[in-house]
Structures are given as C-alpha cells and as structure tokens.
mmCIF file of C-alpha atoms and ligand atoms in Angstrom:
data_model
loop_
_atom_site.group_PDB
_atom_site.id
_atom_site.type_symbol
_atom_site.label_atom_id
_atom_site.label_comp_id
_atom_site.label_asym_id
_atom_site.label_seq_id
_atom_site.Cartn_x
_atom_site.Cartn_y
_atom_site.Cartn_z
ATOM 1 C CA LEU A 1 16.373 26.833 -5.605
ATOM 2 C CA LEU A 2 13.551 25.839 -3.314
ATOM 3 C CA ARG A 3 11.679 27.601 -0.635
ATOM 4 C CA ARG A 4 8.856 26.330 1.477
ATOM 5 C CA GLU A 5 5.465 27.981 1.534
ATOM 6 C CA GLY A 6 3.646 28.489 4.818
ATOM 7 C CA GLY A 7 1.550 25.384 4.310
ATOM 8 C CA GLY A 8 4.616 23.285 3.638
ATOM 9 C CA ARG A 9 3.887 23.063 -0.063
ATOM 10 C CA LEU A 10 6.603 23.117 -2.622
ATOM 11 C CA LEU A 11 7.263 26.590 -3.956
ATOM 12 C CA GLN A 12 9.040 27.014 -7.237
ATOM 13 C CA LEU A 13 11.138 30.095 -7.537
ATOM 14 C CA GLU A 14 12.023 32.111 -10.621
ATOM 15 C CA GLY A 15 8.486 31.626 -11.898
ATOM 16 C CA ALA A 16 9.499 28.520 -13.789
ATOM 17 C CA ALA A 17 8.280 25.031 -12.995
ATOM 18 C CA MET A 18 11.139 22.957 -11.710
ATOM 19 C CA SER A 19 12.073 20.174 -14.063
ATOM 20 C CA ASP A 20 11.471 16.589 -13.050
ATOM 21 C CA MET A 21 15.179 15.987 -13.147
ATOM 22 C CA ARG A 22 15.946 18.716 -10.670
ATOM 23 C CA LEU A 23 13.181 17.479 -8.394
ATOM 24 C CA ALA A 24 14.592 13.969 -8.705
ATOM 25 C CA SER A 25 18.074 15.023 -7.701
ATOM 26 C CA SER A 26 16.747 17.043 -4.775
ATOM 27 C CA ILE A 27 14.732 14.074 -3.601
ATOM 28 C CA ARG A 28 17.756 11.787 -3.911
ATOM 29 C CA ALA A 29 19.929 14.021 -1.792
ATOM 30 C CA GLU A 30 17.206 14.656 0.736
ATOM 31 C CA LEU A 31 16.182 11.031 1.229
ATOM 32 C CA ILE A 32 19.485 10.066 2.815
ATOM 33 C CA THR A 33 19.052 12.884 5.335
ATOM 34 C CA ALA A 34 15.386 12.037 5.772
ATOM 35 C CA LEU A 35 16.113 8.454 6.742
ATOM 36 C CA GLN A 36 18.846 9.591 9.129
ATOM 37 C CA GLN A 37 16.825 12.399 10.698
ATOM 38 C CA GLY A 38 13.501 10.649 11.057
ATOM 39 C CA GLN A 39 11.569 12.830 8.593
ATOM 40 C CA LEU A 40 9.710 9.773 7.347
ATOM 41 C CA HIS A 41 6.774 8.260 9.099
ATOM 42 C CA VAL A 42 4.094 5.760 8.255
ATOM 43 C CA CYS A 43 0.346 5.822 8.610
ATOM 44 C CA TYR A 44 -2.207 3.064 8.640
ATOM 45 C CA GLN A 45 -5.262 2.827 6.422
ATOM 46 C CA PRO A 46 -7.857 0.335 7.684
ATOM 47 C CA LYS A 47 -9.289 -2.449 5.542
ATOM 48 C CA VAL A 48 -12.719 -3.518 6.711
ATOM 49 C CA CYS A 49 -15.069 -6.431 6.135
ATOM 50 C CA ALA A 50 -17.556 -5.260 3.470
ATOM 51 C CA GLU A 51 -20.469 -7.015 5.150
ATOM 52 C CA SER A 52 -19.982 -6.039 8.786
ATOM 53 C CA GLY A 53 -17.647 -3.050 8.626
ATOM 54 C CA ARG A 54 -15.298 -4.739 11.105
ATOM 55 C CA PRO A 55 -11.659 -3.655 10.701
ATOM 56 C CA LEU A 56 -9.477 -6.572 9.620
ATOM 57 C CA SER A 57 -6.061 -5.083 8.993
ATOM 58 C CA ALA A 58 -4.327 -1.952 7.776
ATOM 59 C CA GLU A 59 -2.099 -0.940 4.903
ATOM 60 C CA VAL A 60 1.117 0.771 5.951
ATOM 61 C CA LEU A 61 1.661 3.910 3.852
ATOM 62 C CA VAL A 62 4.839 5.964 3.980
ATOM 63 C CA ARG A 63 4.804 9.741 4.488
ATOM 64 C CA TRP A 64 7.652 12.180 4.042
ATOM 65 C CA GLU A 65 7.633 15.646 5.562
ATOM 66 C CA SER A 66 10.797 17.293 4.233
ATOM 67 C CA PRO A 67 11.901 20.603 5.780
ATOM 68 C CA LEU A 68 13.243 21.599 2.371
ATOM 69 C CA LEU A 69 10.743 20.089 -0.060
ATOM 70 C CA GLY A 70 7.589 20.144 2.060
ATOM 71 C CA HIS A 71 5.038 17.352 2.155
ATOM 72 C CA LEU A 72 5.835 14.849 -0.564
ATOM 73 C CA SER A 73 3.383 12.227 -1.780
ATOM 74 C CA PRO A 74 4.771 8.699 -2.070
ATOM 75 C CA ALA A 75 3.431 8.678 -5.622
ATOM 76 C CA THR A 76 5.981 11.441 -6.324
ATOM 77 C CA PHE A 77 8.998 10.280 -4.400
ATOM 78 C CA ILE A 78 8.813 6.448 -4.522
ATOM 79 C CA PRO A 79 9.568 6.312 -8.280
ATOM 80 C CA VAL A 80 12.534 8.669 -7.776
ATOM 81 C CA VAL A 81 13.791 6.687 -4.813
ATOM 82 C CA GLU A 82 13.413 3.560 -6.922
ATOM 83 C CA ARG A 83 15.382 4.979 -9.868
ATOM 84 C CA ALA A 84 18.088 6.154 -7.468
ATOM 85 C CA GLY A 85 18.486 2.561 -6.277
ATOM 86 C CA LEU A 86 17.483 3.531 -2.732
ATOM 87 C CA LEU A 87 14.146 1.769 -2.496
ATOM 88 C CA SER A 88 15.522 -1.167 -0.516
ATOM 89 C CA HIS A 89 16.547 1.206 2.297
ATOM 90 C CA LEU A 90 13.052 2.633 2.370
ATOM 91 C CA THR A 91 11.389 -0.789 2.193
ATOM 92 C CA ASP A 92 13.538 -2.179 5.010
ATOM 93 C CA TRP A 93 12.656 0.865 7.101
ATOM 94 C CA VAL A 94 8.920 0.406 6.396
ATOM 95 C CA LEU A 95 9.188 -3.309 7.257
ATOM 96 C CA ARG A 96 10.823 -2.418 10.581
ATOM 97 C CA GLU A 97 8.022 0.079 11.297
ATOM 98 C CA ALA A 98 5.488 -2.653 10.487
ATOM 99 C CA ALA A 99 7.239 -5.149 12.792
ATOM 100 C CA VAL A 100 7.235 -2.661 15.685
ATOM 101 C CA ALA A 101 3.575 -1.742 15.062
ATOM 102 C CA GLN A 102 2.578 -5.407 14.935
ATOM 103 C CA LEU A 103 4.184 -6.062 18.333
ATOM 104 C CA ALA A 104 2.334 -3.070 19.806
ATOM 105 C CA LEU A 105 -0.992 -4.296 18.376
ATOM 106 C CA VAL A 106 -0.449 -7.799 19.760
ATOM 107 C CA LYS A 107 0.373 -6.344 23.164
ATOM 108 C CA LYS A 108 -2.856 -4.319 23.135
ATOM 109 C CA GLY A 109 -4.880 -7.375 22.068
ATOM 110 C CA LEU A 110 -5.862 -5.690 18.788
ATOM 111 C CA PRO A 111 -6.008 -7.254 15.295
ATOM 112 C CA PRO A 112 -2.327 -7.287 14.293
ATOM 113 C CA ARG A 113 -2.442 -7.878 10.537
ATOM 114 C CA LEU A 114 -0.621 -5.285 8.407
ATOM 115 C CA ALA A 115 0.108 -4.920 4.704
ATOM 116 C CA VAL A 116 3.244 -3.367 3.242
ATOM 117 C CA ASN A 117 3.691 -2.114 -0.329
ATOM 118 C CA ILE A 118 6.518 -3.634 -2.332
ATOM 119 C CA GLY A 119 7.796 -1.726 -5.360
ATOM 120 C CA ALA A 120 8.645 -3.204 -8.727
ATOM 121 C CA SER A 121 12.407 -3.353 -8.229
ATOM 122 C CA GLU A 122 11.964 -5.008 -4.825
ATOM 123 C CA PHE A 123 10.104 -8.061 -6.000
ATOM 124 C CA THR A 124 13.298 -10.077 -6.263
ATOM 125 C CA PRO A 125 14.292 -13.533 -4.967
ATOM 126 C CA ASP A 126 15.971 -12.072 -1.856
ATOM 127 C CA LEU A 127 12.729 -10.408 -0.683
ATOM 128 C CA PRO A 128 11.317 -13.306 1.396
ATOM 129 C CA ALA A 129 14.572 -13.771 3.333
ATOM 130 C CA ARG A 130 14.893 -10.006 3.874
ATOM 131 C CA ILE A 131 11.422 -9.895 5.413
ATOM 132 C CA SER A 132 12.216 -12.938 7.577
ATOM 133 C CA ARG A 133 15.432 -11.384 8.854
ATOM 134 C CA ILE A 134 13.786 -8.082 9.787
ATOM 135 C CA PHE A 135 10.789 -9.719 11.453
ATOM 136 C CA ALA A 136 13.036 -12.153 13.337
ATOM 137 C CA ASP A 137 15.184 -9.245 14.590
ATOM 138 C CA TYR A 138 12.096 -7.790 16.255
ATOM 139 C CA GLY A 139 10.493 -11.062 17.293
ATOM 140 C CA ALA A 140 7.504 -10.214 15.065
ATOM 141 C CA SER A 141 5.388 -12.805 13.204
ATOM 142 C CA GLU A 142 5.713 -12.752 9.457
ATOM 143 C CA HIS A 143 2.546 -14.818 9.006
ATOM 144 C CA LEU A 144 0.600 -11.705 10.100
ATOM 145 C CA LEU A 145 2.077 -9.762 7.195
ATOM 146 C CA GLU A 146 0.714 -9.209 3.726
ATOM 147 C CA VAL A 147 2.645 -7.719 0.830
ATOM 148 C CA GLU A 148 0.916 -5.603 -1.798
ATOM 149 C CA VAL A 149 2.673 -5.881 -5.104
ATOM 150 C CA THR A 150 1.862 -3.454 -7.866
ATOM 151 C CA GLU A 151 0.913 -5.321 -10.983
ATOM 152 C CA THR A 152 3.690 -3.927 -13.121
ATOM 153 C CA SER A 153 6.308 -5.459 -10.842
ATOM 154 C CA VAL A 154 5.276 -9.057 -11.056
ATOM 155 C CA ILE A 155 5.298 -10.200 -14.612
ATOM 156 C CA THR A 156 8.710 -9.369 -16.124
ATOM 157 C CA ASP A 157 9.858 -12.892 -15.277
ATOM 158 C CA THR A 158 6.831 -15.082 -14.649
ATOM 159 C CA ARG A 159 8.690 -18.124 -13.382
ATOM 160 C CA GLN A 160 10.697 -16.020 -10.963
ATOM 161 C CA ALA A 161 7.579 -14.174 -9.779
ATOM 162 C CA ASP A 162 5.891 -17.490 -9.052
ATOM 163 C CA SER A 163 8.814 -18.779 -7.034
ATOM 164 C CA ILE A 164 8.969 -15.560 -4.983
ATOM 165 C CA VAL A 165 5.249 -15.830 -4.238
ATOM 166 C CA LYS A 166 5.758 -19.473 -3.195
ATOM 167 C CA ALA A 167 8.625 -18.501 -0.890
ATOM 168 C CA LEU A 168 6.441 -15.814 0.695
ATOM 169 C CA HIS A 169 3.617 -18.326 1.139
ATOM 170 C CA ALA A 170 6.011 -20.806 2.755
ATOM 171 C CA ARG A 171 6.534 -18.143 5.432
ATOM 172 C CA GLY A 172 2.797 -17.556 5.793
ATOM 173 C CA ILE A 173 3.020 -14.147 4.103
ATOM 174 C CA ALA A 174 -0.039 -13.317 2.004
ATOM 175 C CA VAL A 175 0.310 -11.609 -1.372
ATOM 176 C CA ALA A 176 -2.080 -9.079 -2.893
ATOM 177 C CA LEU A 177 -1.993 -7.756 -6.452
ATOM 178 C CA ASP A 178 -2.308 -3.989 -6.000
ATOM 179 C CA ASP A 179 -4.034 -1.631 -8.459
ATOM 180 C CA PHE A 180 -5.481 -4.644 -10.284
ATOM 181 C CA GLY A 181 -6.688 -3.933 -13.792
ATOM 182 C CA THR A 182 -4.321 -1.091 -14.586
ATOM 183 C CA GLY A 183 -1.214 -3.092 -15.529
ATOM 184 C CA TYR A 184 -0.283 -4.334 -18.987
ATOM 185 C CA SER A 185 -1.477 -7.881 -18.561
ATOM 186 C CA SER A 186 -3.606 -8.279 -15.492
ATOM 187 C CA LEU A 187 -4.831 -11.737 -16.394
ATOM 188 C CA ALA A 188 -1.333 -12.972 -17.161
ATOM 189 C CA HIS A 189 -0.416 -12.126 -13.582
ATOM 190 C CA LEU A 190 -3.162 -14.368 -12.289
ATOM 191 C CA GLN A 191 -2.011 -17.076 -14.667
ATOM 192 C CA ALA A 192 1.628 -16.774 -13.616
ATOM 193 C CA CYS A 193 1.428 -16.848 -9.861
ATOM 194 C CA THR A 194 -0.976 -17.793 -7.133
ATOM 195 C CA VAL A 195 -1.664 -14.602 -5.236
ATOM 196 C CA ASP A 196 -4.205 -14.531 -2.402
ATOM 197 C CA THR A 197 -5.949 -11.238 -3.010
ATOM 198 C CA ILE A 198 -6.869 -8.853 -5.801
ATOM 199 C CA LYS A 199 -7.036 -5.166 -4.955
ATOM 200 C CA ILE A 200 -9.421 -3.612 -7.442
ATOM 201 C CA ASP A 201 -7.957 -0.308 -8.569
ATOM 202 C CA ARG A 202 -9.557 2.931 -7.453
ATOM 203 C CA SER A 203 -10.151 3.989 -11.072
ATOM 204 C CA PHE A 204 -12.764 1.197 -11.424
ATOM 205 C CA VAL A 205 -14.254 1.824 -7.986
ATOM 206 C CA GLN A 206 -14.960 5.500 -8.719
ATOM 207 C CA ARG A 207 -17.943 4.753 -10.950
ATOM 208 C CA VAL A 208 -18.920 1.397 -9.522
ATOM 209 C CA ALA A 209 -22.289 2.610 -8.230
ATOM 210 C CA GLU A 210 -23.327 3.876 -11.689
ATOM 211 C CA SER A 211 -24.533 1.447 -14.309
ATOM 212 C CA GLY A 212 -21.900 1.454 -17.001
ATOM 213 C CA PRO A 213 -18.765 -0.348 -18.098
ATOM 214 C CA ASP A 214 -16.849 0.140 -14.823
ATOM 215 C CA GLN A 215 -19.595 -1.582 -12.874
ATOM 216 C CA LYS A 216 -19.542 -4.524 -15.276
ATOM 217 C CA ILE A 217 -15.740 -4.710 -15.085
ATOM 218 C CA VAL A 218 -15.826 -4.834 -11.282
ATOM 219 C CA LEU A 219 -18.544 -7.516 -11.359
ATOM 220 C CA GLY A 220 -16.304 -9.466 -13.723
ATOM 221 C CA ILE A 221 -13.255 -9.071 -11.471
ATOM 222 C CA ILE A 222 -15.213 -10.198 -8.388
ATOM 223 C CA GLY A 223 -16.622 -13.190 -10.303
ATOM 224 C CA LEU A 224 -13.202 -14.136 -11.633
ATOM 225 C CA ALA A 225 -11.653 -13.861 -8.172
ATOM 226 C CA LYS A 226 -14.366 -16.101 -6.733
ATOM 227 C CA MET A 227 -13.770 -18.755 -9.371
ATOM 228 C CA LEU A 228 -10.053 -18.652 -8.645
ATOM 229 C CA GLY A 229 -10.654 -18.742 -4.883
ATOM 230 C CA LEU A 230 -9.148 -15.293 -4.305
ATOM 231 C CA GLU A 231 -10.196 -12.520 -1.963
ATOM 232 C CA THR A 232 -11.196 -9.112 -3.330
ATOM 233 C CA VAL A 233 -10.415 -5.735 -1.835
ATOM 234 C CA ALA A 234 -11.839 -2.537 -3.310
ATOM 235 C CA GLU A 235 -9.515 0.452 -2.854
ATOM 236 C CA GLY A 236 -10.471 4.115 -2.916
ATOM 237 C CA VAL A 237 -14.074 3.667 -1.748
ATOM 238 C CA GLU A 238 -15.200 7.265 -1.238
ATOM 239 C CA LEU A 239 -18.993 7.159 -1.293
ATOM 240 C CA GLU A 240 -21.649 5.388 0.720
ATOM 241 C CA SER A 241 -23.270 4.286 -2.553
ATOM 242 C CA GLN A 242 -20.025 2.591 -3.603
ATOM 243 C CA ARG A 243 -19.663 0.908 -0.230
ATOM 244 C CA ARG A 244 -23.205 -0.456 -0.432
ATOM 245 C CA TRP A 245 -22.890 -1.655 -4.009
ATOM 246 C CA LEU A 246 -19.603 -3.443 -3.308
ATOM 247 C CA ALA A 247 -20.988 -5.143 -0.177
ATOM 248 C CA GLU A 248 -24.109 -6.244 -2.050
ATOM 249 C CA ASN A 249 -22.034 -7.613 -4.901
ATOM 250 C CA ASP A 250 -19.776 -9.786 -2.751
ATOM 251 C CA CYS A 251 -16.584 -7.776 -2.657
ATOM 252 C CA ASN A 252 -14.936 -9.104 0.537
ATOM 253 C CA THR A 253 -13.022 -6.124 1.870
ATOM 254 C CA LEU A 254 -13.217 -2.354 1.535
ATOM 255 C CA GLN A 255 -10.696 0.435 1.937
ATOM 256 C CA GLY A 256 -11.089 4.126 1.264
ATOM 257 C CA PHE A 257 -11.947 7.550 2.614
ATOM 258 C CA VAL A 258 -15.603 6.665 3.290
ATOM 259 C CA ILE A 259 -14.300 4.166 5.842
ATOM 260 C CA SER A 260 -11.173 5.961 6.981
ATOM 261 C CA LYS A 261 -8.280 8.053 5.746
ATOM 262 C CA PRO A 262 -4.795 6.771 6.550
ATOM 263 C CA LEU A 263 -4.377 7.246 10.322
ATOM 264 C CA ARG A 264 -1.602 7.794 12.833
ATOM 265 C CA PHE A 265 -0.881 4.667 14.851
ATOM 266 C CA ASP A 266 -2.738 5.862 17.959
ATOM 267 C CA GLU A 267 -5.762 6.832 15.860
ATOM 268 C CA TYR A 268 -5.734 3.401 14.199
ATOM 269 C CA CYS A 269 -5.673 1.743 17.645
ATOM 270 C CA GLN A 270 -8.683 3.832 18.703
ATOM 271 C CA LEU A 271 -10.576 2.734 15.613
ATOM 272 C CA LEU A 272 -9.802 -0.919 16.400
ATOM 273 C CA GLN A 273 -10.781 -0.501 20.045
ATOM 274 C CA ALA A 274 -14.258 0.618 18.996
ATOM 275 C CA TRP A 275 -14.841 -2.980 17.823
ATOM 276 C CA PRO A 276 -14.966 -5.471 20.678
ATOM 277 C CA SER A 277 -13.149 -8.670 19.798
ATOM 278 C CA SER A 278 -15.438 -11.607 19.183
HETATM 279 P P1 C2E B 1 -1.576 2.263 -3.198
HETATM 280 O O1 C2E B 1 -0.815 1.125 -2.603
HETATM 281 O O2 C2E B 1 -2.565 1.936 -4.272
HETATM 282 O O3 C2E B 1 -2.241 3.015 -1.970
HETATM 283 C C1 C2E B 1 -3.475 3.657 -2.020
HETATM 284 C C2 C2E B 1 -3.334 5.155 -2.154
HETATM 285 O O4 C2E B 1 -4.625 5.722 -2.309
HETATM 286 C C3 C2E B 1 -2.750 5.839 -0.928
HETATM 287 O O5 C2E B 1 -2.084 7.000 -1.378
HETATM 288 C C4 C2E B 1 -3.985 6.209 -0.145
HETATM 289 O O6 C2E B 1 -3.782 7.272 0.763
HETATM 290 C C5 C2E B 1 -4.899 6.629 -1.270
HETATM 291 N N1 C2E B 1 -6.305 6.464 -0.921
HETATM 292 C C6 C2E B 1 -6.845 5.612 -0.032
HETATM 293 N N2 C2E B 1 -8.170 5.704 0.008
HETATM 294 C C7 C2E B 1 -8.509 6.637 -0.894
HETATM 295 C C8 C2E B 1 -9.772 7.194 -1.327
HETATM 296 O O7 C2E B 1 -10.851 6.834 -0.867
HETATM 297 N N3 C2E B 1 -9.716 8.138 -2.299
HETATM 298 C C9 C2E B 1 -8.551 8.569 -2.833
HETATM 299 N N4 C2E B 1 -8.612 9.506 -3.771
HETATM 300 N N5 C2E B 1 -7.346 8.077 -2.461
HETATM 301 C C10 C2E B 1 -7.331 7.123 -1.499
HETATM 302 P P2 C2E B 1 -0.623 7.356 -0.932
HETATM 303 O O8 C2E B 1 -0.467 7.059 0.522
HETATM 304 O O9 C2E B 1 -0.355 8.706 -1.432
HETATM 305 O O10 C2E B 1 0.249 6.288 -1.693
HETATM 306 C C11 C2E B 1 0.359 6.295 -3.089
HETATM 307 C C12 C2E B 1 1.094 5.069 -3.587
HETATM 308 O O11 C2E B 1 2.462 5.107 -3.149
HETATM 309 C C13 C2E B 1 0.523 3.776 -3.012
HETATM 310 O O12 C2E B 1 -0.574 3.377 -3.787
HETATM 311 C C14 C2E B 1 1.715 2.843 -3.138
HETATM 312 O O13 C2E B 1 1.788 2.286 -4.419
HETATM 313 C C15 C2E B 1 2.886 3.776 -2.938
HETATM 314 N N6 C2E B 1 3.407 3.618 -1.572
HETATM 315 C C16 C2E B 1 2.947 4.130 -0.401
HETATM 316 N N7 C2E B 1 3.706 3.732 0.631
HETATM 317 C C17 C2E B 1 4.664 2.925 0.102
HETATM 318 C C18 C2E B 1 5.762 2.180 0.671
HETATM 319 O O14 C2E B 1 6.001 2.125 1.877
HETATM 320 N N8 C2E B 1 6.541 1.461 -0.218
HETATM 321 C C19 C2E B 1 6.277 1.441 -1.557
HETATM 322 N N9 C2E B 1 7.099 0.732 -2.345
HETATM 323 N N10 C2E B 1 5.269 2.122 -2.105
HETATM 324 C C20 C2E B 1 4.467 2.849 -1.293
HETATM 325 MG MG1 MG B 2 -1.118 -0.607 -1.755
HETATM 326 MG MG1 MG B 3 -3.571 0.184 -4.485
HETATM 327 MG MG1 MG B 4 -3.816 2.595 -6.245
#
C-alpha cells in the first residue's frame, strides 16, 4: 500500500489519496514497532525570557521517523495514537526521555527545566502519580517539570481537572494551558483550575505585530494573565517584529522559530552553554 519517497515523505500509490482510516490503522500497527525499535525520538524547543533572551527551559516534542510511513508530524499521529488507546505508552516514554534529559542537564550545570505535552485522554487522576513513579525511577526531580495541557483536555470535568492540577502542584509540577484561546471555553478553564501559565496560541501571535483584532486579543490575554497572577508564553514567534512587540507588551516568555527551532539534545545544550549562568 505504501512506499517511501526519497525524501522520506509519504507516497500514496494507485493515484488515490489514502483514507484517514487506512492511515490510522497503519499508524496503530507501526507505533508498537516504533516504540520497540526506537524509531521515536524527542527534540527540545527553547523558551526564552522575552526581555533578555535568556533560555529558561525547553518543551519536549516527540518525533517519529517511520521506515514505512516516513516522517510523521505529531499533529498527525498523536490523535491516532490517542484514539487507539496507546497514548499512555507514548506519554510514559516521553516522560522517561524528559527524566533522562533533566539528569544530563543537571550534570552539565545547565538550566534543567523541561515541559512535556499531555494529551486530552491523559489528563486523568492517575497522571500525577504516574509522573512521580517515572521520575522517582530515574532519580529525577519532578519540581523541575512543567506539563502543557491542551485546552480541550481540561474542562470536561471541572472539579476533576482542578484536583489533578492541585495534585500536580503538590509535587511542584507547574501547569501550562497550551494553545490558549482556541478551545471551546478558554475563560472557563481559568475559572475552573489554577494553572501557572498561559501559552498564547500561534494563531494569535502570527499577526500580533500588526494593528488589528489579534493584537488587541493578545493584549487582553496578557492583561488578564497579569491580573490573575499567571505567566504568559507566546508560541510560534516567527518574526523579529513579533518578538519585539511581545517583549514591549510584557509577555514573559517567547518560543518560536525566530528564537530556535526544536533542537536535538546536544544542540540544545550548546544553545544553553552560550549563556553563562548568573
Ligand atoms: P504544541 O504543544 O502547541 O507545540 C508547538 C508546535 O509548533 C510544535 O509542532 C512546534 O514544532 C511548532 N512550532 C514551534 N515554533 C514554531 C514557529 O515559530 N512557527 C511554526 N509554524 N510552528 C512552530 P510539533 O512538534 O509538530 O507538534 C505539534 C503538536 O503535537 C504539539 O503542539 C503538541 O500538541 C503535540 N505533541 C508534540 N509532542 C507531543 C508529546 O510528546 N505528547 C503529546 N501528547 N503531544 C505532543
Ligand atoms: Mg505544547
Ligand atoms: Mg502550543
Ligand atoms: Mg499550538
């Protein structure tokens, strides 16, 4: 059914576009092998202080290079993995990668904070204990961890969401609302549980340096976050003009291609080493 192009891109045979369902079942079958054969890896995208540019931490992003399916974006395969009920395997694997990376950063005397993405179906009451168990296995410190929760995952059961966030906080784990502003009820999330950080979605950041509604929305989000005592991170900052505008308008932290693409671990260490510790 599938053949790989030279560049590793997915090639669809028989001229017809492969249906989502067939892609889903291929991904399902392949993921098991991928986890066993080490086809997955993670990269690290820096988050920097908007004012000084100093790197503060990194987001751990999963990558999958499948010999059969080629390079797959997490945006494509995470939802399939989630529907197949396999996301917990992937999340546990990513958490172990984060624990190992944290230990290496500590050993090198580099800033060891890392953030891991948690999918909708993973934001369940067993999550805090799962993280604790994995970090304890490696002797890593969970208080150096942040979880990024996509907005759509939090709200289904507000009371439960709040108690999960509290259990994470009790362990010193920070919580960020990812892709803020794109969910059904962004403000209800802030009402329901006390997160630490709002990650302003890339779709608002794209036009933030132009006067228009997006700029006013971002100003509103930053103002709201300040009043609630929350940190703001802008994601998907691609232009110098956006970086400048966000820094001037009190967004705390920036992430995006203008600062750095997601990096291999050794590249991330090099970036950190360029900043002497104060
Ligand atoms: P996200 O958490 O919102 O991550 C940001 C995505 O935007 C990443 O895509 C990143 O590479 C990309 N990005 C960063 N800066 C820029 C920029 O300046 N411009 C543009 N155009 N894009 C930028 P990626 O790595 O493909 O990940 C996509 C989504 O997949 C993530 O969105 C996250 O929701 C999910 N994901 C990634 N890794 C994991 C994981 O380990 N577990 C779970 N559950 N989800 C993950
Ligand atoms: Mg994220
Ligand atoms: Mg995001
Ligand atoms: Mg996003």
